[in-house]
Structures are given as structure tokens and as C-alpha cells.
Amino acid sequence: MRHTCEALLADWGMEHGCGIEELHHYLSTQRRRPIHLIPMTFPERHLFGMWLKMDDFDIIVFEKAASASHKEHIIAHELAHIAFEHRGSVSPSPNGSGQFLDDVDPADVRGMLMRSRYSEDEEQEAETMASLILARATKRWLEPAWGVPEEAAEIVARIESGVGNPDQGGV
């Protein structure tokens, strides 16, 4: 698995130095769709990040209160799931079985991938890739000052509602 991850990084030109910014930019460009990084407070202590694949863009939500190095790892992990095009095993459905985001319209969200819901192989692959990315990082990721992108505002509000965000002012 490690060799597969290393070969993929080499294919991307990132075998000797990469980081969150480079991978984020590379995947957005390769996939021809933006990937929005959104900090949020999760009331569930076992959930630190998730990837939502929308029709025209992707959202990675990560724990706002995590340390800087943990945020980097969470984002690298979720970017790895995107890079490998993992599908996970949970997605919102019309009958409410999407448990976590019941109020998110399934037509708007193609797949919700929560870190704790992937197969063991997918999790191991994403963890291996995240570790390799961060081990090669030539600079640390700095969280930008930002606002919620207009195209993602509605879904971000739904996510906050779905997770029971204690931050009343939003992100």
C-alpha cells in the first residue's frame, strides 16, 4: 500500500516535497472542480473530518478546535479519500438512513464520506497517503482567513444544523 501511495505522489510530481496547499491545488485542477476547506465544530468527539461530494464542487469539513498539525492531518486524510475516489459506506438517503445529515437533500449531495465509515482498506490507504504527504511537506499549512464560498453556503448551513453546531454565529 505504501508503494502505491508513493508511486501516486511521484506521478503527481510530489514525491520530494508537497503539502496540503500543493495537493489541494493539484486535485482541484485535475478534477476541474473546487475543493472548499471548511472549519466547523463537531459535537461528536470521534468525528474530525468529512468529505462531501457535490455536483460541481467538493467540501472538506474539518474540526475547528483541532491543533494546527491535527488539522493538516485531517485535511490530508480527506484529500487522500478524494484522490483515491473512495466511496465510503454512508450517504444521505431519501428515507432518512443517512443518520448524520438527515436534512441534507440527497439530490444535492452525491456522497458523504465520514472518516469512521470507510472500509478498513480505504481508511488504511487514506491514512498512509496522509502520513506520506505530511512527512514530505516542505512547509506547514496555514489556515487562511476566509468566508464560506457562496456556492457552498446553503450546504454548510445544513451541515451545521445536522451536526448540532454549538457555534451560533456559524463558520
Short mmCIF file of C-alpha atoms in Angstrom, two decimals:
data_model
loop_
_atom_site.label_atom_id
_atom_site.label_comp_id
_atom_site.label_asym_id
_atom_site.label_seq_id
_atom_site.Cartn_x
_atom_site.Cartn_y
_atom_site.Cartn_z
CA MET A 1 0.00 0.00 0.00
CA ARG A 2 2.82 2.38 0.87
CA HIS A 3 4.44 1.75 -2.52
CA THR A 4 1.14 2.51 -4.28
CA CYS A 5 0.85 5.80 -2.39
CA GLU A 6 4.47 6.72 -3.10
CA ALA A 7 4.01 5.93 -6.81
CA LEU A 8 0.92 8.12 -6.93
CA LEU A 9 2.78 11.01 -5.30
CA ALA A 10 5.57 10.54 -7.87
CA ASP A 11 3.02 10.61 -10.70
CA TRP A 12 1.75 13.91 -9.30
CA GLY A 13 5.28 15.30 -9.09
CA MET A 14 5.11 15.46 -5.30
CA GLU A 15 7.48 12.70 -4.27
CA HIS A 16 10.15 15.09 -2.97
CA GLY A 17 8.11 17.79 -1.33
CA CYS A 18 4.48 18.56 -1.16
CA GLY A 19 1.99 19.73 1.32
CA ILE A 20 -1.67 20.48 1.83
CA GLU A 21 -1.66 23.56 -0.42
CA GLU A 22 0.01 21.72 -3.30
CA LEU A 23 -2.21 18.66 -3.07
CA HIS A 24 -5.35 20.78 -2.64
CA HIS A 25 -4.47 22.81 -5.74
CA TYR A 26 -3.42 19.74 -7.75
CA LEU A 27 -6.62 17.78 -7.02
CA SER A 28 -8.86 20.80 -7.69
CA THR A 29 -7.12 21.38 -11.03
CA GLN A 30 -7.05 17.71 -12.05
CA ARG A 31 -10.69 17.19 -11.19
CA ARG A 32 -11.71 20.57 -12.66
CA ARG A 33 -13.75 21.40 -9.58
CA PRO A 34 -13.03 23.43 -6.46
CA ILE A 35 -12.46 21.78 -3.11
CA HIS A 36 -13.59 24.02 -0.26
CA LEU A 37 -11.95 23.59 3.16
CA ILE A 38 -14.44 24.48 5.90
CA PRO A 39 -13.63 24.55 9.64
CA MET A 40 -16.52 23.52 11.88
CA THR A 41 -17.11 22.43 15.46
CA PHE A 42 -18.24 18.80 15.68
CA PRO A 43 -20.15 17.76 18.81
CA GLU A 44 -19.13 14.14 18.18
CA ARG A 45 -15.63 13.68 19.60
CA HIS A 46 -14.83 10.75 17.29
CA LEU A 47 -15.54 12.73 14.10
CA PHE A 48 -12.82 15.12 12.96
CA GLY A 49 -13.46 15.50 9.26
CA MET A 50 -15.61 14.54 6.32
CA TRP A 51 -15.77 14.91 2.58
CA LEU A 52 -18.97 15.86 0.78
CA LYS A 53 -19.01 15.45 -2.99
CA MET A 54 -21.44 17.90 -4.54
CA ASP A 55 -22.43 18.18 -8.21
CA ASP A 56 -19.89 20.90 -9.06
CA PHE A 57 -17.52 21.10 -6.09
CA ASP A 58 -16.29 19.22 -3.04
CA ILE A 59 -16.32 20.25 0.60
CA ILE A 60 -13.92 19.03 3.25
CA VAL A 61 -15.15 19.89 6.72
CA PHE A 62 -12.58 19.65 9.50
CA GLU A 63 -12.67 20.14 13.27
CA LYS A 64 -12.22 23.83 14.02
CA ALA A 65 -10.78 23.24 17.51
CA ALA A 66 -8.11 20.77 16.39
CA SER A 67 -4.44 21.73 16.69
CA ALA A 68 -2.74 23.05 13.55
CA SER A 69 -0.92 19.75 12.96
CA HIS A 70 -4.11 17.74 13.51
CA LYS A 71 -5.98 19.97 11.03
CA GLU A 72 -3.25 19.27 8.47
CA HIS A 73 -3.61 15.54 9.03
CA ILE A 74 -7.42 15.64 8.82
CA ILE A 75 -7.31 17.60 5.56
CA ALA A 76 -4.57 15.41 4.08
CA HIS A 77 -6.59 12.33 5.01
CA GLU A 78 -9.77 13.65 3.36
CA LEU A 79 -7.82 14.80 0.28
CA ALA A 80 -6.46 11.26 0.05
CA HIS A 81 -10.03 9.90 0.01
CA ILE A 82 -10.76 12.30 -2.87
CA ALA A 83 -7.56 11.33 -4.71
CA PHE A 84 -8.41 7.63 -4.46
CA GLU A 85 -12.07 8.30 -5.29
CA HIS A 86 -13.21 6.31 -2.29
CA ARG A 87 -16.92 5.81 -1.97
CA GLY A 88 -17.33 5.07 1.72
CA SER A 89 -20.36 3.30 3.06
CA VAL A 90 -22.61 6.13 4.23
CA SER A 91 -24.61 8.56 2.15
CA PRO A 92 -27.75 10.55 2.90
CA SER A 93 -30.81 8.84 1.52
CA PRO A 94 -34.43 9.89 0.99
CA ASN A 95 -35.63 7.52 3.71
CA GLY A 96 -33.50 9.23 6.37
CA SER A 97 -30.94 6.46 6.71
CA GLY A 98 -28.15 8.98 6.22
CA GLN A 99 -28.31 9.39 10.03
CA PHE A 100 -25.87 12.28 10.33
CA LEU A 101 -27.29 14.79 7.83
CA ASP A 102 -30.95 13.87 7.52
CA ASP A 103 -31.90 17.41 6.47
CA VAL A 104 -29.45 17.48 3.53
CA ASP A 105 -31.24 16.83 0.25
CA PRO A 106 -29.76 13.63 -1.23
CA ALA A 107 -30.09 15.14 -4.72
CA ASP A 108 -27.63 17.86 -3.67
CA VAL A 109 -25.10 15.53 -2.14
CA ARG A 110 -23.74 12.66 -4.21
CA GLY A 111 -21.83 11.08 -1.41
CA MET A 112 -20.95 11.87 2.15
CA LEU A 113 -17.83 10.17 3.29
CA MET A 114 -17.18 10.13 7.00
CA ARG A 115 -13.83 9.04 8.24
CA SER A 116 -15.29 6.38 10.53
CA ARG A 117 -17.45 4.82 7.80
CA TYR A 118 -14.93 3.77 5.15
CA SER A 119 -13.82 0.22 4.69
CA GLU A 120 -10.70 -0.70 6.62
CA ASP A 121 -8.70 -0.80 3.38
CA GLU A 122 -9.88 2.69 2.35
CA GLU A 123 -9.08 4.06 5.80
CA GLN A 124 -5.63 2.50 5.79
CA GLU A 125 -4.95 3.82 2.29
CA ALA A 126 -6.05 7.37 3.25
CA GLU A 127 -4.02 7.27 6.48
CA THR A 128 -0.93 6.03 4.66
CA MET A 129 -1.24 8.73 2.00
CA ALA A 130 -1.86 11.47 4.59
CA SER A 131 1.21 10.40 6.55
CA LEU A 132 3.39 10.35 3.42
CA ILE A 133 2.12 13.78 2.34
CA LEU A 134 2.85 15.32 5.73
CA ALA A 135 6.23 13.59 6.04
CA ARG A 136 7.23 15.21 2.73
CA ALA A 137 5.68 18.61 3.42
CA THR A 138 8.19 21.35 2.82
CA LYS A 139 6.03 23.94 4.54
CA ARG A 140 3.24 23.82 7.06
CA TRP A 141 -0.33 24.55 6.06
CA LEU A 142 -1.64 27.85 7.33
CA GLU A 143 -5.37 28.13 7.70
CA PRO A 144 -6.50 31.08 5.59
CA ALA A 145 -8.86 33.77 6.80
CA TRP A 146 -11.93 33.17 4.70
CA GLY A 147 -15.66 33.28 4.36
CA VAL A 148 -17.93 30.48 3.26
CA PRO A 149 -17.91 30.33 -0.57
CA GLU A 150 -21.27 31.43 -1.98
CA GLU A 151 -21.79 28.15 -3.84
CA ALA A 152 -21.33 26.22 -0.58
CA ALA A 153 -23.24 28.50 1.82
CA GLU A 154 -26.50 26.53 1.83
CA ILE A 155 -24.87 23.14 2.31
CA VAL A 156 -22.56 24.50 5.04
CA ALA A 157 -25.62 25.81 6.90
CA ARG A 158 -27.26 22.39 6.54
CA ILE A 159 -24.14 20.64 7.80
CA GLU A 160 -24.02 22.92 10.84
CA SER A 161 -27.69 22.21 11.52
CA GLY A 162 -27.18 18.47 11.01
CA VAL A 163 -24.23 18.21 13.40
CA GLY A 164 -25.86 20.40 16.02
CA ASN A 165 -23.13 23.02 15.78
CA PRO A 166 -22.78 24.81 19.12
CA ASP A 167 -21.36 27.90 17.36
CA GLN A 168 -24.47 30.00 16.97
CA GLY A 169 -22.74 32.51 14.73
CA GLY A 170 -21.87 29.87 12.06
CA VAL A 171 -18.50 29.45 10.43
#
